[in-house]
Amino acid sequence: MDTTELIRAYQTMRTIRLFEETVVTLVNANEIPGVTHEYIGQEAVATGMCAALGPDDVLTSTHRGHGHIIGRGADPGRMFAELMARVDGLNHGRGGSMHAADVSLGIYGANGIVGAGAPFAAGAAWASGAPGAAGEPTTDRRVRRVSVAFFGDGAINQGVLLETFNLAAAWELPMVFCCENNGYAVTTPAAASAKVTPSERATGFGLAVREVDGMDVEAVYEAAQWAVDHARSGRGPVFLDCRCYRFVGHNTGEHMLGLQYRTHDEIELWRGRDPITAVADRLRGHGLADADLARLDDEVQQHIDAAVTFARASASPEPATAMDYMYATPTLTTATRWGHR
Ligand SMILES: Cc1ncc(C[n+]2csc(CCOP(=O)(O)OP(=O)(O)O)c2C)c(N)n1
Ligand SMILES: [Mg+2]
C-alpha cells in the first residue's frame, strides 16, 4: 500500500474500532436493544478486503457484520440509528445489528443465520453474467461484478456453505469466500469440530485457496486484490483463509457469564498483534509523526460523536408502521407465478 492507501486503511480500521467500542457503551446503557457481536481485533480483514473491491462489487456479511458494513463505506450515523431501531437507520430500524444492509453500496446484508450469507453472494455472482454461470462461449471472461461472502471458521460446518463452495466451483462463479478464521465458534475451538483446516476443505471443492495473515491489513489487501482479479477475470472462485482473532467476547453479554474457554495468555498474545497499532507503526515508517496520527484519531472521534448524535436525534418508528418495509411488492412475474392477483 502506498502512504495514501495506508492512511485510508488506518482511518477505516480506527472508525470500525471506535464504532464497536461505542456500540458496547450503548448496549450497556440500554440505548441499543439486545446484544451485538463486536468486530474488535478483526478490523484488518474487512478493511483490506473492501479496499480491493470496485464500486459494482457486492458482499454478504455475518452476525459479526459491523466491520464489513463500515469497511464498505456505509454511514456510521445511519448504522448507529439502525442498531438503535430508529427511523433513520440504514433499514429504518427493521434490520438491527444482524440484518443491516445497504444495497446502494452492494452490501446485501448482515445475517444472523450462520453461513446463510454465502448463497446470497453466489446468487449475485451467478446473476453477474459470468460466462461459466450462463454457459455462453466467449473469449472475454471478465465480469463487471464480483461477490464476496464473509463468514467465520465455524460457518464452514454449515451444509449450506459447503453446498455453495461446490456450486461456485462447478459454475466458476466470480466469487471470493473470505473466511475470518478467528479460531472459535462461540466457545468451541475450531479443532474440536473439524479434522482438517478450512483451506484443506476449500481445496477439496476445487476453490483456489490462499492463507492470509488476517492481522496485517497490507497482507489482506494484497491477497484480496489477487482474489478479486482471479474471480473477475473468469478463473473461478477463491477462498481466503484469514487468520485473525477477536479481542473481546463472542458478544456484548459474554463477560457476564465468566466463561474460561480462552486463556489470558492467548488473548494477550494476539492483542500484542493489534492490527491498528501495526498500521500506526508502519505509518511512522512512511514519515508520519505522532501528532499526525493523533489528528487522524481526533477526526475519527469527531465522526463517531456526530454519528451518535445523529442516531439519538432520530425518532423511533410508530408502532402502526411495524410491517412497513418488511415485504417486497410482488412484480407481475412473481405475482403470476405464485398465484397472486
Ligand atoms: C445456523 C445457525 N446455527 C447456530 C447459530 C448460533 N451461533 C451464532 S454465532 C455462532 C458461531 C459462529 O462462529 P464463526 O462462524 O466462527 O463466527 P465468529 O462468531 O467466530 O465470528 C453460532 C453457533 C446461528 N446463529 N445460526
Ligand atoms: Mg470463528
Coordinates of C-alpha atoms and ligand atoms in Angstrom, one line a residue:
M1 CA 0.0 0.0 0.0
D2 CA 1.3 3.5 -0.7
T3 CA 1.0 6.1 2.0
T4 CA -2.4 7.4 0.9
E5 CA -3.9 3.9 0.9
L6 CA -2.3 3.1 4.3
I7 CA -3.7 6.3 5.8
R8 CA -7.2 5.4 4.4
A9 CA -6.8 1.9 5.9
Y10 CA -5.9 3.3 9.3
Q11 CA -8.9 5.7 9.2
T12 CA -11.2 2.8 8.3
M13 CA -9.8 0.5 11.0
R14 CA -9.9 3.2 13.6
T15 CA -13.5 4.0 12.6
I16 CA -14.6 0.4 12.9
R17 CA -12.8 0.0 16.3
L18 CA -14.3 3.2 17.8
F19 CA -17.7 2.4 16.3
E20 CA -17.6 -1.0 18.1
E21 CA -16.3 0.4 21.4
T22 CA -19.2 2.9 21.3
V23 CA -21.7 0.2 20.5
V24 CA -20.6 -1.7 23.7
T25 CA -21.2 1.5 25.7
L26 CA -24.6 2.0 24.1
V27 CA -25.6 -1.7 24.6
N28 CA -24.6 -1.4 28.3
A29 CA -26.6 1.8 28.6
N30 CA -29.6 0.1 27.0
E31 CA -29.6 2.6 24.2
I32 CA -29.1 -0.4 21.8
P33 CA -31.5 -3.2 22.5
G34 CA -30.2 -6.7 22.9
V35 CA -26.5 -7.7 22.4
T36 CA -24.3 -7.4 19.4
H37 CA -21.2 -9.3 18.1
E38 CA -18.2 -7.0 18.1
Y39 CA -15.6 -7.0 15.4
I40 CA -12.8 -5.7 17.7
G41 CA -9.5 -7.3 16.6
Q42 CA -10.6 -8.3 13.2
E43 CA -10.6 -4.9 11.6
A44 CA -7.8 -5.7 9.1
V45 CA -9.8 -8.3 7.3
A46 CA -12.8 -6.2 6.4
T47 CA -10.6 -3.2 5.7
G48 CA -8.2 -5.0 3.4
M49 CA -10.9 -6.9 1.6
C50 CA -13.2 -4.0 1.0
A51 CA -10.2 -1.8 -0.2
A52 CA -9.8 -4.3 -3.1
L53 CA -13.4 -4.1 -4.3
G54 CA -14.7 -2.0 -7.1
P55 CA -17.9 0.1 -7.0
D56 CA -20.1 -2.5 -8.6
D57 CA -18.9 -5.4 -6.4
V58 CA -21.2 -6.8 -3.7
L59 CA -20.7 -8.5 -0.4
T60 CA -22.7 -10.5 2.1
S61 CA -21.9 -10.4 5.8
T62 CA -22.4 -12.2 9.1
H63 CA -23.7 -11.8 12.7
R64 CA -20.4 -10.1 13.3
G65 CA -21.0 -7.6 10.5
H66 CA -20.5 -4.0 11.6
G67 CA -16.9 -4.0 10.3
H68 CA -17.9 -5.2 6.8
I69 CA -20.6 -2.6 6.6
I70 CA -18.5 0.3 7.7
G71 CA -15.5 -1.0 5.8
R72 CA -17.6 -0.9 2.6
G73 CA -18.4 2.7 3.3
A74 CA -21.8 2.8 5.0
D75 CA -22.6 5.9 7.1
P76 CA -21.9 5.2 10.8
G77 CA -24.7 7.5 11.8
R78 CA -27.3 5.5 9.9
M79 CA -25.7 2.3 11.2
F80 CA -25.9 3.5 14.9
A81 CA -29.5 4.5 14.1
E82 CA -30.2 1.0 12.7
L83 CA -28.8 -0.6 15.9
M84 CA -30.9 1.8 18.0
A85 CA -34.0 0.8 16.0
R86 CA -34.6 4.3 14.7
V87 CA -36.4 5.5 11.6
D88 CA -33.2 6.9 10.1
G89 CA -31.4 3.6 10.3
L90 CA -30.0 2.0 7.2
N91 CA -33.1 -0.2 7.1
H92 CA -35.5 2.1 9.0
G93 CA -34.6 0.2 12.2
R94 CA -36.1 -3.1 11.0
G95 CA -32.9 -5.0 10.4
G96 CA -30.8 -4.2 13.5
S97 CA -27.3 -5.4 14.0
M98 CA -27.6 -8.8 12.4
H99 CA -29.7 -7.8 9.4
A100 CA -28.4 -4.4 8.4
A101 CA -27.9 -3.9 4.7
D102 CA -27.2 -1.1 2.2
V103 CA -27.9 -2.3 -1.3
S104 CA -26.8 1.1 -2.8
L105 CA -23.2 0.1 -1.6
G106 CA -23.6 -3.5 -2.7
I107 CA -24.0 -4.7 1.0
Y108 CA -26.5 -7.5 0.6
G109 CA -26.9 -7.8 4.3
A110 CA -25.5 -9.0 7.6
N111 CA -27.1 -12.3 8.5
G112 CA -28.0 -13.8 11.9
I113 CA -28.0 -17.3 10.4
V114 CA -24.5 -18.7 10.4
G115 CA -23.4 -19.5 6.8
A116 CA -26.5 -18.1 5.2
G117 CA -24.9 -15.1 3.5
A118 CA -22.8 -17.2 1.1
P119 CA -25.6 -18.5 -1.1
F120 CA -26.9 -14.9 -1.5
A121 CA -23.4 -13.9 -2.7
A122 CA -23.4 -16.9 -5.0
G123 CA -26.7 -15.8 -6.5
A124 CA -25.4 -12.3 -7.1
A125 CA -22.3 -13.8 -8.7
W126 CA -24.5 -16.1 -10.9
A127 CA -26.6 -13.1 -11.9
S128 CA -23.4 -11.1 -12.8
G129 CA -23.4 -12.8 -16.2
A130 CA -20.3 -14.8 -15.6
P131 CA -19.7 -17.0 -18.7
G132 CA -19.4 -20.1 -16.6
A133 CA -22.8 -19.4 -15.0
A134 CA -24.6 -18.6 -18.2
G135 CA -22.8 -21.3 -20.2
E136 CA -22.1 -18.9 -23.0
P137 CA -19.0 -19.4 -25.1
T138 CA -17.0 -16.2 -25.0
T139 CA -13.4 -15.2 -25.2
D140 CA -13.9 -12.3 -22.8
R141 CA -14.5 -13.9 -19.4
R142 CA -14.1 -10.7 -17.4
V143 CA -17.2 -9.8 -15.4
R144 CA -18.4 -6.5 -14.1
R145 CA -19.3 -7.6 -10.6
V146 CA -17.5 -9.8 -8.1
S147 CA -19.3 -11.1 -5.0
V148 CA -17.6 -11.5 -1.6
A149 CA -19.0 -13.7 1.1
F150 CA -17.6 -13.1 4.6
F151 CA -18.1 -15.8 7.1
G152 CA -16.3 -17.3 10.2
D153 CA -14.5 -20.6 10.6
G154 CA -17.5 -22.0 12.5
A155 CA -19.7 -21.4 9.4
I156 CA -17.7 -23.9 7.4
N157 CA -19.5 -26.6 9.4
Q158 CA -22.9 -25.5 7.9
G159 CA -24.0 -27.6 5.0
V160 CA -25.2 -24.6 3.0
L161 CA -21.7 -23.1 2.9
L162 CA -20.3 -26.4 1.7
E163 CA -23.0 -26.6 -1.0
T164 CA -22.2 -23.1 -2.0
F165 CA -18.4 -23.9 -2.3
N166 CA -19.4 -26.8 -4.6
L167 CA -21.7 -24.9 -7.0
A168 CA -19.4 -21.8 -7.1
A169 CA -16.5 -24.0 -8.1
A170 CA -18.6 -26.1 -10.6
W171 CA -20.1 -22.9 -12.2
E172 CA -16.8 -21.0 -12.0
L173 CA -18.7 -18.1 -10.3
P174 CA -16.9 -14.8 -9.8
M175 CA -16.7 -15.0 -6.0
V176 CA -14.4 -14.6 -3.1
F177 CA -15.1 -16.6 0.0
C178 CA -13.5 -14.6 2.8
C179 CA -13.1 -16.8 5.9
E180 CA -12.5 -14.9 9.1
N181 CA -10.7 -17.7 10.9
N182 CA -10.7 -16.4 14.5
G183 CA -10.3 -20.0 15.8
Y184 CA -13.6 -20.2 17.7
A185 CA -17.3 -20.6 17.1
V186 CA -18.7 -19.1 20.3
T187 CA -16.7 -21.1 22.8
T188 CA -15.8 -24.1 20.6
P189 CA -12.3 -24.2 19.2
A190 CA -12.1 -25.0 15.5
A191 CA -10.1 -28.1 16.1
A192 CA -12.9 -29.6 18.1
S193 CA -15.4 -29.5 15.2
A194 CA -13.3 -30.3 12.1
K195 CA -10.4 -32.7 11.4
V196 CA -8.9 -30.6 8.7
T197 CA -8.3 -26.9 8.2
P198 CA -10.6 -24.6 6.3
S199 CA -8.1 -24.3 3.5
E200 CA -8.0 -28.1 3.1
R201 CA -11.7 -28.3 2.9
A202 CA -11.9 -25.5 0.4
T203 CA -9.2 -27.1 -1.8
G204 CA -11.3 -30.3 -1.9
F205 CA -14.1 -28.4 -3.5
G206 CA -11.9 -27.0 -6.2
L207 CA -11.6 -23.5 -5.0
A208 CA -8.3 -21.6 -5.4
V209 CA -7.0 -21.1 -1.9
R210 CA -4.7 -18.7 -0.1
E211 CA -3.9 -18.5 3.6
V212 CA -3.5 -14.9 4.8
D213 CA -2.3 -13.1 8.0
G214 CA -5.6 -11.5 8.9
M215 CA -4.0 -9.2 11.4
D216 CA -2.0 -7.5 8.7
V217 CA -4.1 -5.1 6.6
E218 CA -1.5 -5.0 3.8
A219 CA -1.3 -8.8 3.6
V220 CA -5.1 -9.0 3.4
Y221 CA -5.2 -6.2 0.8
E222 CA -2.6 -7.9 -1.4
A223 CA -4.4 -11.3 -1.2
A224 CA -7.8 -9.7 -1.8
Q225 CA -6.5 -7.9 -4.9
W226 CA -5.3 -11.2 -6.2
A227 CA -8.5 -12.9 -5.3
V228 CA -10.8 -10.3 -6.8
D229 CA -8.7 -10.2 -10.0
H230 CA -8.8 -14.0 -10.2
A231 CA -12.6 -14.0 -9.9
R232 CA -13.2 -11.0 -12.2
S233 CA -11.1 -12.5 -14.9
G234 CA -13.3 -15.6 -15.1
R235 CA -10.8 -18.0 -13.5
G236 CA -13.4 -19.0 -10.9
P237 CA -13.9 -18.6 -7.1
V238 CA -11.3 -18.1 -4.5
F239 CA -11.1 -19.0 -0.8
L240 CA -9.1 -16.7 1.5
D241 CA -8.3 -18.2 4.9
C242 CA -7.7 -15.1 7.0
R243 CA -6.2 -16.0 10.4
C244 CA -7.4 -13.5 12.9
Y245 CA -8.6 -13.1 16.5
R246 CA -11.5 -11.4 18.3
F247 CA -10.1 -9.5 21.2
V248 CA -13.4 -9.5 23.1
G249 CA -16.2 -12.0 23.9
H250 CA -18.4 -13.7 21.3
N251 CA -21.0 -11.0 22.0
T252 CA -21.5 -7.9 24.3
G253 CA -23.0 -10.0 27.1
E254 CA -20.4 -12.7 27.3
H255 CA -18.4 -11.1 30.1
M256 CA -21.4 -11.7 32.5
L257 CA -21.0 -15.4 32.0
G258 CA -17.5 -15.8 33.3
L259 CA -16.5 -18.3 30.6
Q260 CA -13.0 -19.7 30.5
Y261 CA -12.6 -21.1 27.0
R262 CA -9.6 -18.9 26.1
T263 CA -6.6 -18.4 28.3
H264 CA -5.4 -15.0 29.4
D265 CA -2.0 -15.6 27.7
E266 CA -3.6 -16.5 24.4
I267 CA -5.7 -13.3 24.4
E268 CA -2.7 -11.2 25.4
L269 CA -0.5 -12.8 22.7
W270 CA -3.0 -11.8 20.0
R271 CA -3.6 -8.3 21.5
G272 CA 0.1 -7.8 21.1
R273 CA -0.5 -8.1 17.4
D274 CA -3.2 -5.4 17.3
P275 CA -3.7 -4.7 13.6
I276 CA -4.3 -1.0 14.2
T277 CA -1.1 -0.5 16.2
A278 CA 0.7 -2.3 13.5
V279 CA -0.6 0.1 10.8
A280 CA 0.3 3.1 13.1
D281 CA 3.9 1.8 13.3
R282 CA 4.1 1.4 9.5
L283 CA 2.7 4.9 9.0
R284 CA 5.5 6.2 11.2
G285 CA 7.8 4.4 8.8
H286 CA 6.2 6.3 6.0
G287 CA 7.1 9.6 7.7
L288 CA 4.0 10.4 9.8
A289 CA 4.6 11.9 13.2
D290 CA 2.7 11.1 16.4
A291 CA 0.9 14.4 16.0
D292 CA -0.3 13.3 12.5
L293 CA -1.7 10.1 13.9
A294 CA -3.4 12.0 16.8
R295 CA -5.0 14.3 14.3
L296 CA -6.4 11.3 12.4
D297 CA -7.7 9.8 15.6
D298 CA -9.4 13.1 16.5
E299 CA -11.1 13.2 13.1
V300 CA -12.4 9.6 13.7
Q301 CA -13.6 10.6 17.2
Q302 CA -15.5 13.6 15.8
H303 CA -17.0 11.5 13.0
I304 CA -18.3 8.9 15.5
D305 CA -19.5 11.5 18.0
A306 CA -21.5 13.2 15.3
A307 CA -22.9 9.8 14.2
V308 CA -24.1 9.0 17.7
T309 CA -25.7 12.5 17.9
F310 CA -27.5 11.9 14.6
A311 CA -28.8 8.5 15.7
R312 CA -30.0 9.8 19.1
A313 CA -31.9 12.5 17.4
S314 CA -33.7 10.1 15.1
A315 CA -37.3 9.0 16.1
S316 CA -38.5 5.5 16.9
P317 CA -40.8 4.1 14.3
E318 CA -44.6 4.4 15.0
P319 CA -46.0 1.1 16.1
A320 CA -48.6 1.2 13.4
T321 CA -45.8 1.2 10.8
A322 CA -44.2 -2.1 12.2
M323 CA -44.9 -4.0 9.0
D324 CA -43.6 -1.3 6.6
Y325 CA -40.6 -2.3 4.5
M326 CA -40.9 -5.9 5.6
Y327 CA -42.0 -7.4 2.2
A328 CA -41.1 -6.6 -1.4
T329 CA -44.0 -5.6 -3.6
P330 CA -44.5 -8.6 -5.9
T331 CA -43.6 -8.0 -9.5
L332 CA -46.0 -9.1 -12.2
T333 CA -43.9 -12.1 -12.9
T334 CA -43.6 -13.3 -9.3
A335 CA -47.2 -12.4 -8.6
T336 CA -48.4 -14.6 -11.5
R337 CA -46.1 -17.4 -10.6
W338 CA -47.3 -17.6 -7.1
G339 CA -51.0 -17.1 -8.0
H340 CA -51.5 -13.6 -6.6
R341 CA -54.0 -11.3 -8.4
Ligands
LIG1 C1 -27.5 -21.8 11.7 C2 -27.0 -21.2 13.0 N1 -26.5 -22.1 13.9 C3 -26.1 -21.6 15.1 C4 -26.2 -20.2 15.4 C5 -25.7 -19.7 16.7 N2 -24.4 -19.0 16.5 C6 -24.3 -17.7 16.4 S1 -22.7 -17.2 16.1 C7 -22.2 -18.8 16.2 C8 -20.7 -19.1 16.0 C9 -20.2 -18.7 14.6 O1 -18.8 -18.9 14.6 P1 -18.0 -18.4 13.4 O2 -18.7 -18.7 12.1 O3 -16.6 -18.9 13.5 O4 -18.1 -16.8 13.6 P2 -17.5 -15.9 14.7 O5 -18.6 -15.8 15.8 O6 -16.3 -16.6 15.3 O7 -17.2 -14.6 14.1 C10 -23.2 -19.7 16.4 C11 -23.0 -21.1 16.6 C12 -26.7 -19.4 14.4 N3 -26.8 -18.1 14.6 N4 -27.1 -19.9 13.2
MG2 MG -15.0 -18.0 14.5

